[in-house]
Coordinates of C-alpha atoms and ligand atoms in Angstrom, one line a residue:
M364 CA 0.0 0.2 -0.2
S365 CA 1.3 3.1 -1.0
R366 CA 2.3 5.9 2.0
K367 CA 0.9 9.5 2.0
I368 CA 4.1 11.9 2.0
F369 CA 3.8 15.3 3.3
I370 CA 6.6 17.9 1.9
T371 CA 7.2 20.7 2.8
G372 CA 9.3 23.7 0.6
S373 CA 8.2 21.1 -2.2
A374 CA 8.8 24.5 -4.9
G375 CA 12.3 25.2 -3.4
F376 CA 15.4 23.1 -5.1
I377 CA 14.9 20.4 -2.9
G378 CA 11.9 19.6 -2.5
F379 CA 11.4 19.9 -5.9
H380 CA 13.6 17.0 -6.9
L381 CA 12.2 15.2 -4.1
C382 CA 8.9 15.1 -4.9
K383 CA 9.6 14.1 -8.3
K384 CA 11.6 10.9 -7.2
L385 CA 8.8 9.6 -5.3
F386 CA 6.2 10.6 -7.9
E387 CA 8.8 7.2 -9.7
R388 CA 7.7 5.2 -7.4
N389 CA 3.7 6.1 -7.2
E390 CA 3.6 7.4 -3.5
Q391 CA 1.0 9.8 -2.8
I392 CA 2.3 12.7 -2.0
V393 CA 0.6 16.5 -0.6
G394 CA 3.4 19.5 -1.1
L395 CA 3.2 23.0 1.0
D396 CA 5.9 26.0 -0.4
N397 CA 4.3 29.8 0.9
M398 CA 5.9 30.9 -2.7
N399 CA 7.5 33.1 -1.0
T400 CA 10.5 35.9 -2.7
Y401 CA 13.3 35.4 -0.9
Y402 CA 15.0 34.5 -4.3
D403 CA 12.7 34.7 -8.2
V404 CA 9.1 33.3 -8.1
K405 CA 9.4 32.3 -12.0
L406 CA 12.0 29.8 -10.2
K407 CA 9.6 27.8 -7.9
E408 CA 7.0 28.4 -10.5
S409 CA 8.3 26.4 -13.2
R410 CA 9.3 24.1 -10.9
L411 CA 6.0 23.7 -9.7
E412 CA 5.1 23.0 -13.5
E413 CA 7.9 20.6 -14.5
L414 CA 5.5 19.1 -11.0
N415 CA 1.9 19.5 -12.1
L416 CA 2.7 18.0 -16.0
Y417 CA 5.2 15.1 -15.2
S418 CA 2.2 14.1 -12.5
S419 CA -0.3 14.6 -14.4
S420 CA 0.8 12.8 -17.6
K421 CA 1.2 10.4 -14.8
D422 CA -2.7 10.2 -13.7
L423 CA -0.8 10.7 -10.1
E424 CA -2.2 11.5 -7.0
W425 CA 0.3 14.7 -6.3
E426 CA -2.0 18.5 -4.4
F427 CA -0.4 21.3 -3.8
I428 CA -1.2 24.5 -1.5
K429 CA 0.3 27.0 -1.5
G430 CA 0.4 28.0 2.6
D431 CA 2.6 28.9 4.9
L432 CA 4.5 26.8 8.2
E433 CA 2.7 29.0 10.7
D434 CA -0.7 29.3 10.1
K435 CA -1.7 26.8 12.9
D436 CA -5.0 26.3 11.4
L437 CA -3.8 25.8 7.8
L438 CA -1.6 22.7 8.9
N439 CA -4.3 21.3 11.4
Y440 CA -6.7 21.3 8.0
L441 CA -3.7 19.4 6.0
F442 CA -2.9 16.6 8.4
N443 CA -6.5 15.8 9.5
K444 CA -7.5 16.3 5.2
Y445 CA -4.6 14.3 4.4
K446 CA -3.5 12.2 7.5
P447 CA 0.6 11.5 6.2
D448 CA 2.1 8.8 7.5
I449 CA 5.6 10.9 6.5
V450 CA 6.3 14.0 7.0
F451 CA 9.5 15.3 5.5
N452 CA 10.4 19.2 6.4
L453 CA 12.5 20.9 4.0
A454 CA 10.2 24.6 4.3
A455 CA 13.1 27.3 5.5
Q456 CA 14.1 30.6 5.6
A457 CA 17.5 29.5 4.3
G458 CA 20.9 31.5 3.3
V459 CA 23.5 32.0 6.1
R460 CA 24.6 35.2 5.1
Y461 CA 20.8 36.9 4.8
S462 CA 19.9 36.1 8.2
L463 CA 22.2 38.7 9.1
Q464 CA 20.1 40.9 7.1
N465 CA 16.6 39.6 8.1
P466 CA 16.7 37.2 11.4
S467 CA 12.8 37.6 12.1
A468 CA 12.0 35.7 8.5
Y469 CA 13.7 32.9 10.5
I470 CA 12.4 32.9 13.8
N471 CA 8.8 32.4 11.8
S472 CA 9.6 30.1 9.4
N473 CA 12.6 28.0 11.0
I474 CA 11.5 28.1 14.9
V475 CA 7.9 29.0 15.0
G476 CA 7.3 27.5 11.5
F477 CA 9.3 24.2 13.2
N478 CA 6.9 23.7 15.7
N479 CA 3.6 23.8 14.7
L480 CA 4.7 21.5 11.8
L481 CA 5.8 18.7 14.5
E482 CA 2.4 19.5 16.7
C483 CA 1.2 18.7 13.8
C484 CA 3.4 15.1 13.6
H485 CA 2.1 14.4 17.1
R486 CA -1.1 15.0 17.1
Y487 CA -2.1 12.8 14.1
Q488 CA 0.7 10.8 14.8
V489 CA 2.9 10.6 11.9
E490 CA 5.4 7.4 11.1
N491 CA 8.3 9.2 10.1
F492 CA 9.3 12.7 10.7
I493 CA 12.6 13.8 8.4
F494 CA 13.7 17.7 8.5
A495 CA 16.4 19.3 6.6
S496 CA 19.3 20.6 9.2
S497 CA 22.8 21.8 7.8
S498 CA 26.5 21.9 8.0
S499 CA 26.4 25.3 9.3
V500 CA 25.6 23.7 12.8
Y501 CA 29.5 22.7 13.3
G502 CA 30.1 26.1 13.5
G503 CA 33.4 27.5 13.9
N504 CA 34.0 24.1 14.7
I505 CA 37.5 23.6 13.3
K506 CA 38.3 20.0 13.7
I507 CA 38.2 18.5 9.9
P508 CA 36.3 16.4 8.7
F509 CA 32.4 17.1 11.2
S510 CA 31.1 14.5 12.7
E511 CA 27.7 14.0 14.1
K512 CA 29.7 12.8 17.6
D513 CA 31.5 16.4 17.3
P514 CA 29.4 19.1 20.2
V515 CA 27.6 22.3 17.6
D516 CA 27.1 24.6 20.5
H517 CA 29.2 27.1 18.6
P518 CA 27.1 28.7 16.1
V519 CA 28.6 32.0 13.8
S520 CA 24.9 32.0 12.1
L521 CA 21.4 32.9 12.8
Y522 CA 20.7 30.7 10.2
A523 CA 22.8 27.6 12.0
A524 CA 21.1 28.6 15.6
T525 CA 17.1 27.6 14.2
K526 CA 19.1 24.5 12.7
K527 CA 20.3 23.4 16.2
A528 CA 17.5 24.2 17.8
N529 CA 15.5 22.3 15.3
E530 CA 18.0 19.4 16.3
L531 CA 16.9 20.2 19.9
I532 CA 13.2 20.8 19.4
A533 CA 12.9 17.6 17.0
H534 CA 14.3 15.6 20.7
T535 CA 11.9 16.6 22.4
Y536 CA 9.0 16.2 20.6
S537 CA 11.4 12.5 20.2
H538 CA 11.1 11.5 23.8
L539 CA 7.8 13.1 24.6
Y540 CA 5.7 11.5 22.2
N541 CA 7.7 8.5 20.3
I542 CA 8.2 10.5 16.8
P543 CA 10.7 8.7 14.9
C544 CA 12.8 12.0 13.7
T545 CA 15.9 12.5 11.2
G546 CA 17.4 15.8 11.3
L547 CA 19.8 16.1 7.7
R548 CA 22.4 17.9 8.1
F549 CA 22.9 18.9 4.2
F550 CA 26.3 20.6 3.0
T551 CA 26.2 22.6 0.1
V552 CA 23.7 21.4 -2.0
Y553 CA 23.8 22.0 -5.7
G554 CA 22.4 20.7 -9.0
P555 CA 19.8 21.0 -11.8
W556 CA 16.8 24.6 -10.4
G557 CA 19.2 25.7 -7.9
R558 CA 18.7 28.3 -5.7
P559 CA 19.6 31.5 -7.1
D560 CA 21.8 32.7 -4.3
M561 CA 24.2 29.8 -4.2
A562 CA 27.7 30.3 -5.4
P563 CA 26.7 27.7 -8.3
M564 CA 24.6 29.9 -9.7
M565 CA 25.7 33.6 -8.9
F566 CA 28.3 32.0 -10.6
T567 CA 27.8 31.0 -13.4
K568 CA 25.3 34.0 -14.2
S569 CA 28.1 36.5 -13.9
I570 CA 30.9 34.8 -15.4
L571 CA 28.4 33.9 -18.5
E572 CA 27.3 37.7 -18.2
N573 CA 30.7 39.4 -18.2
K574 CA 30.6 40.1 -14.6
P575 CA 32.7 39.6 -11.4
I576 CA 32.2 37.2 -9.2
D577 CA 32.8 37.7 -5.8
I578 CA 35.6 35.4 -4.4
Y579 CA 35.2 36.0 0.1
N580 CA 38.0 35.2 2.4
Q581 CA 40.3 35.4 -0.9
G582 CA 39.3 32.1 -2.4
H583 CA 41.2 30.5 1.1
M584 CA 37.6 28.6 1.4
S585 CA 36.2 25.0 0.8
R586 CA 32.7 23.6 0.6
D587 CA 31.6 19.4 0.9
F588 CA 29.7 20.3 -2.0
T589 CA 26.8 17.8 -2.4
Y590 CA 25.1 16.3 -5.6
I591 CA 21.2 17.1 -5.6
D592 CA 20.6 13.5 -7.0
D593 CA 22.6 11.9 -4.0
I594 CA 20.7 14.0 -1.4
I595 CA 17.4 12.6 -2.6
E596 CA 18.8 9.2 -2.6
V597 CA 19.3 9.2 1.1
M598 CA 16.1 10.5 1.2
I599 CA 14.7 8.2 -0.7
R600 CA 16.5 5.5 1.8
L601 CA 15.4 6.6 4.7
I602 CA 11.5 6.6 3.9
D603 CA 11.6 2.9 5.3
K604 CA 14.4 3.8 7.7
P605 CA 12.8 5.9 10.4
A606 CA 15.1 6.6 13.3
K607 CA 15.0 4.3 16.1
P608 CA 16.5 4.7 19.8
D609 CA 20.0 4.0 20.7
K610 CA 20.2 0.2 22.3
T611 CA 23.8 1.6 23.0
F612 CA 23.0 5.2 23.9
I613 CA 24.6 5.7 27.3
R614 CA 23.3 8.8 29.6
D615 CA 26.6 9.5 31.2
N616 CA 27.8 9.9 28.5
P617 CA 25.6 10.3 26.1
N618 CA 25.7 11.0 21.7
P619 CA 25.1 13.7 21.0
D620 CA 23.8 12.2 17.1
T621 CA 21.4 9.8 18.5
S622 CA 19.4 9.3 21.9
W623 CA 17.1 6.5 24.1
A624 CA 14.2 7.8 21.7
P625 CA 13.9 7.6 18.2
Y626 CA 16.0 10.4 16.9
K627 CA 19.1 10.2 14.7
I628 CA 21.2 13.4 13.2
L629 CA 23.1 12.2 9.9
N630 CA 25.7 14.3 8.0
I631 CA 24.4 14.1 4.1
G632 CA 27.8 15.4 2.0
N633 CA 30.2 14.4 -0.2
S634 CA 33.3 14.0 2.3
N635 CA 35.5 15.6 -0.6
S636 CA 35.9 19.3 0.4
I637 CA 36.4 21.5 -2.8
N638 CA 39.0 24.5 -2.3
L639 CA 36.5 27.6 -3.8
M640 CA 39.3 28.4 -7.1
D641 CA 39.1 25.3 -8.3
F642 CA 35.8 24.9 -7.6
I643 CA 35.5 27.7 -10.1
T644 CA 38.2 26.2 -12.0
T645 CA 35.7 22.8 -12.9
L646 CA 32.7 25.1 -13.4
E647 CA 35.2 27.7 -15.8
T648 CA 35.9 24.6 -17.9
E649 CA 32.6 23.2 -18.2
L650 CA 31.2 27.3 -19.5
N651 CA 34.9 27.2 -21.4
K652 CA 34.9 30.9 -20.1
K653 CA 37.3 32.4 -17.6
A654 CA 35.7 34.6 -14.2
I655 CA 36.5 38.3 -13.7
K656 CA 37.3 37.8 -10.2
N657 CA 36.9 39.8 -7.6
F658 CA 38.8 39.2 -4.2
L659 CA 37.2 39.4 -0.9
P660 CA 37.9 39.7 2.6
M661 CA 35.5 37.4 4.9
Q662 CA 31.9 37.4 5.4
P663 CA 30.3 38.0 9.3
G664 CA 28.6 34.5 9.4
D665 CA 30.6 32.1 7.2
V666 CA 33.1 29.7 7.5
K667 CA 36.2 29.0 6.1
I668 CA 35.3 25.5 5.9
T669 CA 32.8 22.8 5.4
S670 CA 34.3 18.8 5.4
A671 CA 31.6 16.0 6.2
N672 CA 32.2 12.6 8.0
T673 CA 30.0 10.4 6.4
N674 CA 30.6 7.2 8.1
S675 CA 27.2 7.2 10.3
I676 CA 25.3 7.4 7.0
A677 CA 27.2 4.8 5.4
E678 CA 26.1 3.1 8.2
W679 CA 22.6 3.5 8.4
I680 CA 20.8 2.8 5.3
G681 CA 24.4 1.3 3.2
F682 CA 24.9 4.5 0.8
R683 CA 27.2 7.8 1.3
P684 CA 27.2 10.8 -1.6
N685 CA 29.4 9.9 -4.4
T686 CA 29.2 12.0 -7.3
S687 CA 32.0 13.2 -8.8
L688 CA 31.9 17.3 -9.2
D689 CA 33.4 17.8 -12.5
K690 CA 30.0 15.5 -13.3
G691 CA 27.3 17.4 -11.1
I692 CA 28.9 20.8 -13.2
Q693 CA 28.2 19.4 -16.4
E694 CA 24.8 18.1 -15.3
F695 CA 24.2 21.5 -13.6
V696 CA 25.9 23.6 -17.0
R697 CA 23.6 21.7 -19.5
W698 CA 20.4 22.5 -17.2
Y699 CA 21.2 26.1 -16.7
K700 CA 21.7 26.4 -20.1
D701 CA 18.7 25.3 -21.4
Y702 CA 16.6 27.0 -18.5
Y703 CA 17.8 30.3 -19.2
L704 CA 19.4 30.7 -22.3
D705 CA 17.3 28.2 -24.4
Ligands
NAD366 N1 20.8 23.4 -0.5 C1 21.3 23.4 0.6 O1 22.4 23.6 0.2 C2 20.8 23.4 1.9 C3 22.6 23.0 2.9 C4 22.1 22.7 4.1 C5 20.6 22.9 4.1 N2 19.6 23.2 3.5 C6 18.4 23.4 3.1 O2 17.4 22.2 3.5 C7 16.3 23.0 2.8 C8 16.1 22.8 1.5 O3 16.8 24.0 1.6 P1 16.3 24.6 -0.8 O4 18.3 25.0 -1.0 O5 15.7 23.6 -1.2 O6 16.4 25.6 -0.6 P2 14.2 26.9 -0.9 O7 14.7 28.0 -0.1 O8 14.9 26.4 -2.2 O9 13.1 25.6 -0.3 C9 12.7 25.9 0.6 C10 11.1 27.0 0.4 O10 10.3 26.6 1.4 C11 10.0 28.2 1.2 N3 9.4 27.9 2.6 C12 10.5 29.5 3.4 N4 9.5 29.6 4.2 C13 8.9 28.8 4.2 C14 6.8 28.7 5.2 N5 7.8 29.5 6.4 N6 6.0 28.2 5.6 C15 6.5 26.9 3.8 N7 7.0 27.2 2.6 C16 7.9 28.2 3.5 C17 9.9 28.2 0.3 O11 10.2 29.1 -0.7 C18 11.3 28.2 -0.8 O12 10.5 27.2 -2.3 C19 15.7 24.4 3.9 O13 15.5 23.5 4.9 C20 17.9 24.9 3.5 O14 17.8 25.5 5.3 C21 20.0 23.9 2.0

């Protein structure tokens, strides 16, 4: 019997890809997104068009609701109507840098909205709650690679602080109401239909328009770039792997990433941190064009390096992200030219 899957942020980059993949598996999906204007709404609309086209061509069960996580009554109504078995929370105010300009957007969506959603998961007894956290929670940590077992108590942006708060709130609901909760610390996700506020999209646009690209910390940065298809593969596998209580959990020496309750935190990265300048070279090669480089100092809220230890995810689901940057960038550039230039 197919399950009902509720996906928030379904017009967003990751949510869109998740819906598409789930369509291929004939799952019943209800999507929610407030279609906010943080970045070009046309891109969100195009993603939705793509989903609508695909689902109607296959006669799939797909409902999209334009609505906000902050709207408790709407969430209650939707959970009562659809009674989802599985919930993916991908809706959030994303972006590290924007959290210095508009902090309340982060509190409203990522804290108030997140809690509203968990309340519904509790009330309607959801079987599996999977939510987006972020590699940003590692904040000022300098021990590389980042492990889920490391303490993450020193965030350097409000965005990161809200994601860490999500992990804590989820643990509380997991403990109080036995809701299996899995938090995914995504590491710099890129690929087709990506986010215009992130480096791959911003750099590609500027390079093609002969405009300079801003390179922070004089280029001394690295990121664990993770290809979207790998992220989706992880989430698909997690549908049938709800978090379980950790039988080896020791209360007087507690693991930060598991619990006596059904709760799990997982890094979803490529375990291969790439230097920003190497990333730019790969993009230049694929675009067959040199970037005009504008070197700038480090930005407040940013971190110099992200790098994921992915042993936990490999152990849990038998898969770890592995798409090479060359292949990922090739797919991304192909989509970019097709979507923006044709
Ligand atoms: N893309 C990455 O590299 C990355 C890295 C780490 C974590 N994440 C997290 O993964 C999740 C998905 O990221 P993404 O890249 O797809 O971002 P995205 O901005 O493309 O998608 C998020 C979607 O949520 C919607 N949304 C925002 N607030 C909402 C609200 N209050 N109610 C309803 N809808 C709302 C937005 O309109 C957007 O379409 C986010 O939680 C993000 O913080 C992403």
